[in-house]
mmCIF file of C-alpha atoms in Angstrom:
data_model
loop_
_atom_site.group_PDB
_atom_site.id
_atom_site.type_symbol
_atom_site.label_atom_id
_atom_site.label_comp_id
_atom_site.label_asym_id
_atom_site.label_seq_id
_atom_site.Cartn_x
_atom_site.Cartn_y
_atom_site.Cartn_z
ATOM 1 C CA UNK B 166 4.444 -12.585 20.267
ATOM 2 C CA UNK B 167 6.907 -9.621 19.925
ATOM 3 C CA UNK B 168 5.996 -7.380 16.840
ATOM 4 C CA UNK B 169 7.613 -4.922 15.026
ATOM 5 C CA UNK B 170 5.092 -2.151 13.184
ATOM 6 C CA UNK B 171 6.844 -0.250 10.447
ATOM 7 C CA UNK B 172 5.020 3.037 10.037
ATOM 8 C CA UNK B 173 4.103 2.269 13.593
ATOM 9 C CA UNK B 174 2.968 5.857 14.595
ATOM 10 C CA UNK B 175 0.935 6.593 11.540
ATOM 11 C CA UNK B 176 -2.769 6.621 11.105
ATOM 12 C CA UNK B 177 -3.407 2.660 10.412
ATOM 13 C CA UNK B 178 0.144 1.499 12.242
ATOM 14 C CA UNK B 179 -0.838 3.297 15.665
ATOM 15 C CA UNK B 180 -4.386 1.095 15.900
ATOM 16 C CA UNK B 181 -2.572 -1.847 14.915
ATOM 17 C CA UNK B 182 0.028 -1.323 17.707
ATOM 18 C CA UNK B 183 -3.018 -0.764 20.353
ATOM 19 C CA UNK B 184 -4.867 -3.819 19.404
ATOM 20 C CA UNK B 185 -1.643 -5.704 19.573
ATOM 21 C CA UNK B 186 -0.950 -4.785 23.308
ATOM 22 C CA UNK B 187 -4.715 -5.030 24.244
ATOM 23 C CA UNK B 188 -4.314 -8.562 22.815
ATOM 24 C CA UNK B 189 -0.966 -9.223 25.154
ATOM 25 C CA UNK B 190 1.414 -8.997 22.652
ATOM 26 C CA UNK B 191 4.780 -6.908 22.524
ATOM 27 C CA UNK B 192 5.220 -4.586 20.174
ATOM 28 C CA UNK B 193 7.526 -1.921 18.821
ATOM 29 C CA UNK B 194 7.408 0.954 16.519
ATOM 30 C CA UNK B 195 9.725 2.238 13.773
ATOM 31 C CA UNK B 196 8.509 5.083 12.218
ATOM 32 C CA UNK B 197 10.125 8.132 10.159
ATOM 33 C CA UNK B 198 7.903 10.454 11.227
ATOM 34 C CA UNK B 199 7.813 11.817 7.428
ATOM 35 C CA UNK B 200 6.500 15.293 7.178
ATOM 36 C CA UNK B 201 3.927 15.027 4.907
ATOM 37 C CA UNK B 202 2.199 11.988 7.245
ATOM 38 C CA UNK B 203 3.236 13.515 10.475
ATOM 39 C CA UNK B 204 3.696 17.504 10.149
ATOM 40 C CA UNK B 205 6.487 19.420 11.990
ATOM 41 C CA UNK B 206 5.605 17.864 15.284
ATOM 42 C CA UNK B 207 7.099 14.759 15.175
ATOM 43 C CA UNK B 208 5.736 11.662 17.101
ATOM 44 C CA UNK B 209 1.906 12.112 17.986
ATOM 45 C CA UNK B 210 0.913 12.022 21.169
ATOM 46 C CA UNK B 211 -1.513 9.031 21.045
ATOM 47 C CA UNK B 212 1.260 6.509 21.138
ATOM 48 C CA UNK B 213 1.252 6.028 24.693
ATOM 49 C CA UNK B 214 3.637 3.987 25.905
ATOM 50 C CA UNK B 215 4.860 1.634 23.022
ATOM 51 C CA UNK B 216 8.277 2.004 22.209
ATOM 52 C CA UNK B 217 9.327 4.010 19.587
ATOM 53 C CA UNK B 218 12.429 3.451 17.418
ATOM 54 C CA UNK B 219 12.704 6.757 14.970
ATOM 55 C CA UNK B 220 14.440 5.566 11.892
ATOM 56 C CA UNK B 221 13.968 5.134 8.225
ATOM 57 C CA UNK B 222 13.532 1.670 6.608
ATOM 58 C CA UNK B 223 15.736 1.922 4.388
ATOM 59 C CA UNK B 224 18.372 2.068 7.171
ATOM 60 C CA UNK B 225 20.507 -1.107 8.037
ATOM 61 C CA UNK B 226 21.537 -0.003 11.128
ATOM 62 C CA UNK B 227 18.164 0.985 12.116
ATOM 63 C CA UNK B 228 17.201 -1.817 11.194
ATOM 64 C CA UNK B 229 19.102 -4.526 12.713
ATOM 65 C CA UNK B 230 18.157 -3.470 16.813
ATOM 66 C CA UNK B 231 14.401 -2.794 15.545
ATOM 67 C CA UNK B 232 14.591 -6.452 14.360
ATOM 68 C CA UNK B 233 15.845 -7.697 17.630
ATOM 69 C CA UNK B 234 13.715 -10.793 19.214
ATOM 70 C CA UNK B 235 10.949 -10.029 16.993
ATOM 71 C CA UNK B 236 8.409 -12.763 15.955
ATOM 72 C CA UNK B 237 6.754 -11.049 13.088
ATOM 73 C CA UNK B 238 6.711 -8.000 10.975
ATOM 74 C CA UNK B 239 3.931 -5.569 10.011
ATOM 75 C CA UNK B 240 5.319 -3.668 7.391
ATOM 76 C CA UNK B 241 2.434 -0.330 7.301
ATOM 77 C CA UNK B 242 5.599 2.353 6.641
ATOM 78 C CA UNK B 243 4.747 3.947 2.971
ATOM 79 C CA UNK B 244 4.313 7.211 1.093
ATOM 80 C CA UNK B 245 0.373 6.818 0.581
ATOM 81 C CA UNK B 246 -1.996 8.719 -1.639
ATOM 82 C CA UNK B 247 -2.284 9.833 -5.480
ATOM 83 C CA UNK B 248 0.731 11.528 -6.308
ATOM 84 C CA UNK B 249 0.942 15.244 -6.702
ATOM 85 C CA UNK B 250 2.614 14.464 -10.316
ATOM 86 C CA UNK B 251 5.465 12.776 -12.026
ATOM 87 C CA UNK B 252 8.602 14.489 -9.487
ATOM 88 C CA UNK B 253 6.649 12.240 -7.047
ATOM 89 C CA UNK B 254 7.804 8.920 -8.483
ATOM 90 C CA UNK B 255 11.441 8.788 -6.924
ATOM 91 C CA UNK B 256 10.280 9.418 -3.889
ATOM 92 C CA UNK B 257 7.304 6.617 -3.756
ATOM 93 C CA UNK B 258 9.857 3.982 -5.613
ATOM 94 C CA UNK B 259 12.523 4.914 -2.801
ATOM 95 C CA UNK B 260 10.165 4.475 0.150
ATOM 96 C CA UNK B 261 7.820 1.970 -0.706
ATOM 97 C CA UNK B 262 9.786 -0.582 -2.849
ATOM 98 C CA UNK B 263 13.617 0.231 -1.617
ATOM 99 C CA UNK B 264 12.522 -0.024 1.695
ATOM 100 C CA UNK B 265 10.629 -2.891 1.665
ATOM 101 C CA UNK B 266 13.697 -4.461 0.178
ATOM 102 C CA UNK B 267 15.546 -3.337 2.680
ATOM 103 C CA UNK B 268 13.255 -4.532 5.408
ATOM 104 C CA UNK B 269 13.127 -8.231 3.602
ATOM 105 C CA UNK B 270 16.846 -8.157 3.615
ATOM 106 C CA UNK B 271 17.005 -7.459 7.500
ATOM 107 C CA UNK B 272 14.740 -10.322 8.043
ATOM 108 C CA UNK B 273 16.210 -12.806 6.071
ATOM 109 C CA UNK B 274 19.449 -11.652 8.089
ATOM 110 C CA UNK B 275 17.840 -11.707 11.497
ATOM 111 C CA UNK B 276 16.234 -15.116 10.576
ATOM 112 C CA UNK B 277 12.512 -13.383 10.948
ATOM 113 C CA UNK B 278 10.402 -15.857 9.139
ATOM 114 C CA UNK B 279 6.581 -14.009 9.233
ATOM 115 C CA UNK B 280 5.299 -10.678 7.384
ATOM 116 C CA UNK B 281 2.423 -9.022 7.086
ATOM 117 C CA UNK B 282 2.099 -6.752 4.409
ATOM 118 C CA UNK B 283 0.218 -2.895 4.057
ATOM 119 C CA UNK B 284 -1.615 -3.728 0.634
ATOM 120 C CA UNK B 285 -3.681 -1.425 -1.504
ATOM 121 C CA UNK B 286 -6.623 -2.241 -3.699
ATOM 122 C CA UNK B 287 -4.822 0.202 -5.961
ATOM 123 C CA UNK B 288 -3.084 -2.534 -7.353
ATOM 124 C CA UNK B 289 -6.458 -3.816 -9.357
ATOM 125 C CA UNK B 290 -6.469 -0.557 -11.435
ATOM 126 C CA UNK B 291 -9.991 -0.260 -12.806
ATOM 127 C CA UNK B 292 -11.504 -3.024 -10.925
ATOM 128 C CA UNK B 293 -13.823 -5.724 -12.587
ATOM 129 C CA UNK B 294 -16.576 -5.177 -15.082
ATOM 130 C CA UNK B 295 -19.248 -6.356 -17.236
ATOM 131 C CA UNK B 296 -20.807 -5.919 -20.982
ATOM 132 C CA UNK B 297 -23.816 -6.903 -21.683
ATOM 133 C CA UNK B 298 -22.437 -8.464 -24.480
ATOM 134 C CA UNK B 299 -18.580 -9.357 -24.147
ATOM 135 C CA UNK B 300 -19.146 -10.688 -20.225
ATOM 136 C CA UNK B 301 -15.983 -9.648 -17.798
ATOM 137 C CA UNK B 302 -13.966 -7.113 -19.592
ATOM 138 C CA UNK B 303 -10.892 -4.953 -18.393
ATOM 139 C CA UNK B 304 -11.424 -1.003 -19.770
ATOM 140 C CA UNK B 305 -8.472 1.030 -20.680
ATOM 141 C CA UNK B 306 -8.094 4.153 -19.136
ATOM 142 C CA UNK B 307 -11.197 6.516 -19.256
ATOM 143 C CA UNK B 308 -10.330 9.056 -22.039
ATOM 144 C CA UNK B 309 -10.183 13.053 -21.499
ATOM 145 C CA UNK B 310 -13.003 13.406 -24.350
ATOM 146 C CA UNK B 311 -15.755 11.362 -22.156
ATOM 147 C CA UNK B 312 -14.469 13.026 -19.092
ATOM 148 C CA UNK B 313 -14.675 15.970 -19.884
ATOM 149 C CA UNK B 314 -18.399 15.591 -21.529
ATOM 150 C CA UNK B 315 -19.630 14.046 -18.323
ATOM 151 C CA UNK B 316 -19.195 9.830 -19.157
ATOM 152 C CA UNK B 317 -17.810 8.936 -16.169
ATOM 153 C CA UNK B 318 -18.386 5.505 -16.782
ATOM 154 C CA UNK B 319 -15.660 2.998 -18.525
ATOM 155 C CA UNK B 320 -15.864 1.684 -22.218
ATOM 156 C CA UNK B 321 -16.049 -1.871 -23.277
ATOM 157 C CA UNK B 322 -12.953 -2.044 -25.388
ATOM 158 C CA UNK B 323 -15.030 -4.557 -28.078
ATOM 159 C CA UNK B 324 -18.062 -2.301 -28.593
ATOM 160 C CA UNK B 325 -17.239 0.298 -26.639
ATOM 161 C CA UNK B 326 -20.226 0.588 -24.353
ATOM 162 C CA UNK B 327 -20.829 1.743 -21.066
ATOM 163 C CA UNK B 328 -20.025 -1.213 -18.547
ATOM 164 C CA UNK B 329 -21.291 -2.023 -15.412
ATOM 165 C CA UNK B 330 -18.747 -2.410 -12.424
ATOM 166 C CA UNK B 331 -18.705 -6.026 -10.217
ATOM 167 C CA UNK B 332 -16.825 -7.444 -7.616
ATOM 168 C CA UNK B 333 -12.949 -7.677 -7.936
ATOM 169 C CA UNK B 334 -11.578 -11.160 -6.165
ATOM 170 C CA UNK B 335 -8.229 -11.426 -4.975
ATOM 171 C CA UNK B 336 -6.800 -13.213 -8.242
ATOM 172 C CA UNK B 337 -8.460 -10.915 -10.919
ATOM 173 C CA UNK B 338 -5.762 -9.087 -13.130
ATOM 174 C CA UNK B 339 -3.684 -6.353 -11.936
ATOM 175 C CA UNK B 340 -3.732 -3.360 -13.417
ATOM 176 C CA UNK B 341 -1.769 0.513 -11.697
ATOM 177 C CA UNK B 342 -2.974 3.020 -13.188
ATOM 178 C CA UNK B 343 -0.870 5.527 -11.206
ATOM 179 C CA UNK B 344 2.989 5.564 -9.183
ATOM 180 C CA UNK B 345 1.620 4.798 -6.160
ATOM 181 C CA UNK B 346 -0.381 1.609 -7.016
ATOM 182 C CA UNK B 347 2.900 0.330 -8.937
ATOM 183 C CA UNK B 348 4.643 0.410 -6.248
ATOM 184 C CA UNK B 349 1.773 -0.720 -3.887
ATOM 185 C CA UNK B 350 2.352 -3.545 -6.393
ATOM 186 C CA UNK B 351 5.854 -4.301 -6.329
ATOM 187 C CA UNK B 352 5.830 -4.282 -2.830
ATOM 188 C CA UNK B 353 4.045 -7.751 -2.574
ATOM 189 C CA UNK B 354 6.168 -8.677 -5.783
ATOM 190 C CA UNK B 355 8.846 -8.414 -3.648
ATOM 191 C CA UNK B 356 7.681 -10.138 -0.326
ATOM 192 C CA UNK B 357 6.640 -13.056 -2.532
ATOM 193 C CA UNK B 358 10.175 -13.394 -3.924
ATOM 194 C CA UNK B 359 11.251 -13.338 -0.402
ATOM 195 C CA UNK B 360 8.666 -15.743 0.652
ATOM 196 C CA UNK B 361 9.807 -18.402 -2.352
ATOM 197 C CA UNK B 362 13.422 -18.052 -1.307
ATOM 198 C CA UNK B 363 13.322 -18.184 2.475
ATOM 199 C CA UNK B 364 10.518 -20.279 3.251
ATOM 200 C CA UNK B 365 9.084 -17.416 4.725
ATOM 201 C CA UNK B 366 5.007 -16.196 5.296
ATOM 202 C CA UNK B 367 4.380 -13.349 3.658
ATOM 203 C CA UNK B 368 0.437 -11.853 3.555
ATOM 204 C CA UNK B 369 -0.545 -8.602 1.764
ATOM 205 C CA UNK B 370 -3.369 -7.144 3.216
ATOM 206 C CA UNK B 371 -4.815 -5.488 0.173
ATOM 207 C CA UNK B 372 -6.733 -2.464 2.463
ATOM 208 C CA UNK B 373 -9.903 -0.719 0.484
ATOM 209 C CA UNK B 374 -10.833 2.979 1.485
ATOM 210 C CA UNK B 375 -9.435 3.615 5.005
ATOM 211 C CA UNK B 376 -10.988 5.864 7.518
ATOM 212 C CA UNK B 377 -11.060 6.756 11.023
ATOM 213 C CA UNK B 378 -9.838 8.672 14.134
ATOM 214 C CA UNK B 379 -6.310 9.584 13.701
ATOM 215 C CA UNK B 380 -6.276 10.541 9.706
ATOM 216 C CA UNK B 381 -4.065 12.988 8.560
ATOM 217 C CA UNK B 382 -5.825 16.064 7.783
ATOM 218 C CA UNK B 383 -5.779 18.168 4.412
ATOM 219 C CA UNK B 384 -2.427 16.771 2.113
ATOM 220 C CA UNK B 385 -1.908 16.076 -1.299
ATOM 221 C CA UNK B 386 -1.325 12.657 -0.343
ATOM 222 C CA UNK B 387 -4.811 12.028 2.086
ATOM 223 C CA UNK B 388 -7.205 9.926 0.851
ATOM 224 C CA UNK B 389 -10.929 10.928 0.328
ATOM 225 C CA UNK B 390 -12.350 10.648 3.386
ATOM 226 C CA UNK B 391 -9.467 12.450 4.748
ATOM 227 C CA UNK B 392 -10.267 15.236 2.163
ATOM 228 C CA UNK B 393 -13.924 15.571 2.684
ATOM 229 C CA UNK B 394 -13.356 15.585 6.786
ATOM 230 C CA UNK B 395 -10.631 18.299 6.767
ATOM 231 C CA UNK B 396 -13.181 20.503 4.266
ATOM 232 C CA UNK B 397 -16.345 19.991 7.050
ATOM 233 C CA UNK B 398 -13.738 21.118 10.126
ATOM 234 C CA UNK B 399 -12.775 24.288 7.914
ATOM 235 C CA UNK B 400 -16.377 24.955 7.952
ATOM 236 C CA UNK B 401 -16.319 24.233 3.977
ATOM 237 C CA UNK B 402 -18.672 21.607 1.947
ATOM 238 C CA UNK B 403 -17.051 18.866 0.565
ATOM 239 C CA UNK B 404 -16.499 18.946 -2.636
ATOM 240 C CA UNK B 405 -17.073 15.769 -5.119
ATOM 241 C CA UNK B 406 -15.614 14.798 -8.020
ATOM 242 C CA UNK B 407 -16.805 13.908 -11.186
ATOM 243 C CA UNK B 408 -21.075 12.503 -10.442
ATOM 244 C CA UNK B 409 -20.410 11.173 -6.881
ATOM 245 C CA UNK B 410 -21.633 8.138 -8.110
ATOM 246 C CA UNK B 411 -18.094 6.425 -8.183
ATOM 247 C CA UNK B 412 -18.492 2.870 -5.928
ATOM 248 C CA UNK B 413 -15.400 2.185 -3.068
ATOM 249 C CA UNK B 414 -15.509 -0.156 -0.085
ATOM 250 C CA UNK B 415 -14.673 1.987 2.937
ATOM 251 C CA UNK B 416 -13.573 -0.273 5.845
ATOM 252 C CA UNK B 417 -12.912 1.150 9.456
ATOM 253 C CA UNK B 418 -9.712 1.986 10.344
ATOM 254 C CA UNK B 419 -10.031 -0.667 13.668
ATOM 255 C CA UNK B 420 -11.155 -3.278 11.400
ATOM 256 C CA UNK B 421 -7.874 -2.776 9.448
ATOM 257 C CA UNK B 422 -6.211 -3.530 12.739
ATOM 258 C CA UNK B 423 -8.265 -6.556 13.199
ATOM 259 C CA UNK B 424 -7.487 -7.569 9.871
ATOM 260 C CA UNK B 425 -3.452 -7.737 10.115
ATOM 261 C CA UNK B 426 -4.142 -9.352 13.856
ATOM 262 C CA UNK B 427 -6.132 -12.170 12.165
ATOM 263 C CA UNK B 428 -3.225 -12.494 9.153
ATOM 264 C CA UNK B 429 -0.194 -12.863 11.915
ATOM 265 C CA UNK B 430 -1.743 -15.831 12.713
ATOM 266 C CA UNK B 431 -1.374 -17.213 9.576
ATOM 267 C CA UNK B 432 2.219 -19.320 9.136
ATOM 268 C CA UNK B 433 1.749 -21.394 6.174
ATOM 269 C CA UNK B 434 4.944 -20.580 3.939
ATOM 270 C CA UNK B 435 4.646 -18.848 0.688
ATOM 271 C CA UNK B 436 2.554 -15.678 -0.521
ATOM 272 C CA UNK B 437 -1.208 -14.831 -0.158
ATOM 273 C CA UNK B 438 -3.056 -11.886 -1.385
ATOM 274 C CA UNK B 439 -6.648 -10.894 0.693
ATOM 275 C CA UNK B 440 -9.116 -8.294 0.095
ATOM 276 C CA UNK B 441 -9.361 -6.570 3.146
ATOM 277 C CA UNK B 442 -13.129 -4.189 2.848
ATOM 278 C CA UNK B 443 -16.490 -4.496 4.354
ATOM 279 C CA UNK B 444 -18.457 -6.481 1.516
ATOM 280 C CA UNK B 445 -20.538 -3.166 1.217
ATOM 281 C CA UNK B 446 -20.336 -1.127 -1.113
ATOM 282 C CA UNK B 447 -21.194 2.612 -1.138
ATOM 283 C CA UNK B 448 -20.797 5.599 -3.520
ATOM 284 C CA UNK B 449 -18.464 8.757 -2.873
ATOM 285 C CA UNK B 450 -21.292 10.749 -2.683
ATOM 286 C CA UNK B 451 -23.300 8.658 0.222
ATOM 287 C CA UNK B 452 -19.776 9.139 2.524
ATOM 288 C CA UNK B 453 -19.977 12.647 1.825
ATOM 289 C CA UNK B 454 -23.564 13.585 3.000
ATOM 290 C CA UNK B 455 -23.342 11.095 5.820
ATOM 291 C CA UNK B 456 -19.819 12.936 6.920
ATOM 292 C CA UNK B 457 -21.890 16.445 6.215
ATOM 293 C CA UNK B 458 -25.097 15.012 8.274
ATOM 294 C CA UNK B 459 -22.565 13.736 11.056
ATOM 295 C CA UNK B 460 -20.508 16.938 11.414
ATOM 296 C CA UNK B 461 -23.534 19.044 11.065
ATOM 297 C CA UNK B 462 -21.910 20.713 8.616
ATOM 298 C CA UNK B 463 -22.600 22.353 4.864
ATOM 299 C CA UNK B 464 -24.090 19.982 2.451
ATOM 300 C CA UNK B 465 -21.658 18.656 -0.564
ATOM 301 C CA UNK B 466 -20.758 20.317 -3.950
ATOM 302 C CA UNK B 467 -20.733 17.890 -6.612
ATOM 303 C CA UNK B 468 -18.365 19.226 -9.170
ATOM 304 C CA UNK B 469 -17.880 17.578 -11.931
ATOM 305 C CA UNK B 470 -14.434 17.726 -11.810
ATOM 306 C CA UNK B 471 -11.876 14.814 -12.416
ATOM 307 C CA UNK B 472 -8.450 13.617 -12.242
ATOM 308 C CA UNK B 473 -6.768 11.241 -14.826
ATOM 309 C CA UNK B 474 -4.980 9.069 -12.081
ATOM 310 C CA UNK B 475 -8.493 8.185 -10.597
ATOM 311 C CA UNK B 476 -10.384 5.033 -11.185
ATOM 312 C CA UNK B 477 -14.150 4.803 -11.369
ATOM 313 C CA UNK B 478 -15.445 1.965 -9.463
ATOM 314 C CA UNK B 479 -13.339 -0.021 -7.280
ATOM 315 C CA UNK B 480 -15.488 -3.143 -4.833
ATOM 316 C CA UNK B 481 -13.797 -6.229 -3.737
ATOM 317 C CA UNK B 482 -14.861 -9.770 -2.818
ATOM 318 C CA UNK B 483 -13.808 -10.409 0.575
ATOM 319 C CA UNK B 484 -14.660 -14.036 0.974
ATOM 320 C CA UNK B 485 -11.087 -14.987 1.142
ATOM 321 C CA UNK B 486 -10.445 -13.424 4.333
ATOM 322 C CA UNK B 487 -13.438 -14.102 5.515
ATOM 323 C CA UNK B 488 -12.953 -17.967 4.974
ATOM 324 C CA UNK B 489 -8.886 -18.422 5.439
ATOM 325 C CA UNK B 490 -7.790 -15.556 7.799
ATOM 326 C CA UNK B 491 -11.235 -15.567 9.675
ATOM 327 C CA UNK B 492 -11.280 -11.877 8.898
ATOM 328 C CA UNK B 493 -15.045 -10.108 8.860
ATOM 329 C CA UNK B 494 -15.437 -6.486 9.348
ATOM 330 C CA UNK B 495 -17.671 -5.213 12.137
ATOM 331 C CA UNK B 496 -18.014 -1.493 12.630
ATOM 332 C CA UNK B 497 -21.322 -0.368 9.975
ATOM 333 C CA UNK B 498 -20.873 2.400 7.168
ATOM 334 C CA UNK B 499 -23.277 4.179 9.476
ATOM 335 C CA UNK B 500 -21.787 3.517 12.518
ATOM 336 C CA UNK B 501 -18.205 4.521 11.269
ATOM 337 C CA UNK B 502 -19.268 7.455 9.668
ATOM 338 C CA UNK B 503 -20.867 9.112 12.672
ATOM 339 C CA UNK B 504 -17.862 8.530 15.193
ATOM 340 C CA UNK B 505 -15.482 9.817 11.967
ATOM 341 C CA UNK B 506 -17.785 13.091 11.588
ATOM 342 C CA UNK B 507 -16.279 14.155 14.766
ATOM 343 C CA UNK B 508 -13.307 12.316 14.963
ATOM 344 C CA UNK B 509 -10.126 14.925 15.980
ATOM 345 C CA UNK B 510 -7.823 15.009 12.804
ATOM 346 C CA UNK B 511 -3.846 14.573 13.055
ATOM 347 C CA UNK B 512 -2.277 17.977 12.104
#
């Protein structure tokens, strides 16, 4: 199978890559090499010897020899993260959702029937919840009065009491609460349009809380774990916001690879949606003393602090991988945490 991995030299498209030709498949890389992912040194050096096309997505004639012979497309390329603030949104719109248009386009063109899709959990907003009283609700955003007093937790929009967070499946509502996740959204909005009109596979891989060797270190755009990591190599503690109570699902960076392996294999035409997380839960605060403990390093601040963008509780189902892609994570919370504690970060 000859693959092409958009993004392809970036933290989660560079492990899909080496599982791919550990597997026996042929792969190729297109990649931007975007500052903000990358730095000012331009193509890392673990990328060995896949090939490398340098180009932008949004590209035709990039796009058209990156296509060339190619079975199937892993689309990873994407500005990531919680925007910095509103000047952000032309740049995630023209990256995530232009180019992904663009990409489709090339396909369709190039007669490339198969895609496999970098999703986000992002897209669910607040995640699932219950009332005591009112069952499964959906909150509205978490007001700046309860923030700032300390309720982390969301409201019940009936009684307004505190709910209690549950397990989001793949067809719960959808709900961005920020630029990224809309776009994170529109994304598979768009590779399902494709999928209806061409007869095309298209599979979103909607990824949980990433980590692993080859993060990014300190941006305005890393995730968490990114975050924390960068803080214990400075020698600093990390520092938590709001209770560190917040729930996320953080998945290994090599079962993400597994993951989009498992959903190539999928050809059944049309669009499917799949939870991609390890089925265990864990707070913020319980990946920040085990990163601390693993690193050796100063123990973390709990602040107190919080950002409006951020949602509270956010833990998927992932049966539906599990029983149609085959898909099962592997690597432990403990496990992951103590190889990540040391991992080297990208610069």
């Amino acid at each position: 199978m000859q693959v092409l991995v958009t993004g392809g030299a970036g933290f989660i498209g560079s492990h899909i890559a080496d599982l791919l030709a550990a597997r026996g498949h042929s792969v190729r890389l297109l990649d931007v090499l975007l500052p903000a992912a990358h730095g000012p040194g331009g193509a890392p050096d673990y990328l060995g010897d896949h090939e490398l096309v340098i180009g932008d997505v949004r590209d035709p004639d990039v796009l058209r020899p990156a296509l060339s012979d190619v079975d199937v497309v892993c689309h990873q390329a994407a500005m990531v993260g919680l925007e910095a603030g509103m000047t952000d949104m032309p740049d995630y719109v023209a990256h995530n959702d232009l180019g992904t248009a663009h990409l489709l386009t090339a396909m369709t063109e190039a007669g490339i029937g198969r895609l496999v899709l970098a999703g986000s959990m992002v897209v669910y907003g607040e995640g699932r919840y219950l009332c005591p009283a009112h069952g499964v609700v959906r909150p509205g955003p978490r007001t700046t009065d309860d923030l700032e007093r300390g309720v982390f937790e969301p409201r019940c929009p009936t009684c307004d009491g505190l709910l209690e967070p549950g397990t989001v499946p793949e067809d719960a509502p959808v709900d961005p609460r920020n630029t990224y996740a809309t776009t994170k959204l529109t994304q598979e909005h768009l590779a399902a349009v494709w999928a209806r009109n061409t007869g095309g596979s298209a599979v979103s891989l909607r990824y949980h809380n990433v980590y692993g060797p080859r993060m990014p270190r300190n941006t305005p755009y890393a995730g968490v774990a990114s975050l924390f990591r960068s803080a214990l190599a400075r020698g600093e503690a990390p520092r938590i916001f709001e209770d560190g109570a917040q729930r996320r699902d953080f998945v290994h960076v090599r079962d993400i690879a597994a993951a989009n392996l498992a959903a190539m294999r999928r050809d059944q035409p049309g669009f499917a949606a799949y939870n991609i997380c390890s089925g265990q839960p864990r707070t913020i605060g319980d990946m920040a003393t085990a990163l601390a403990d693993a690193a050796n390093g100063p123990a973390p601040i709990t602040t107190g602090d919080y950002r409006l963008g951020d949602v509270r509780h956010i833990v998927a189902d992932p049966s539906r991988a599990a029983d149609e892609l085959g898909f099962r994570a592997e690597i432990g919370f403990a496990e992951g945490m103590r190889e990540f504690g040391t991992a080297a970060l990208r610069a």
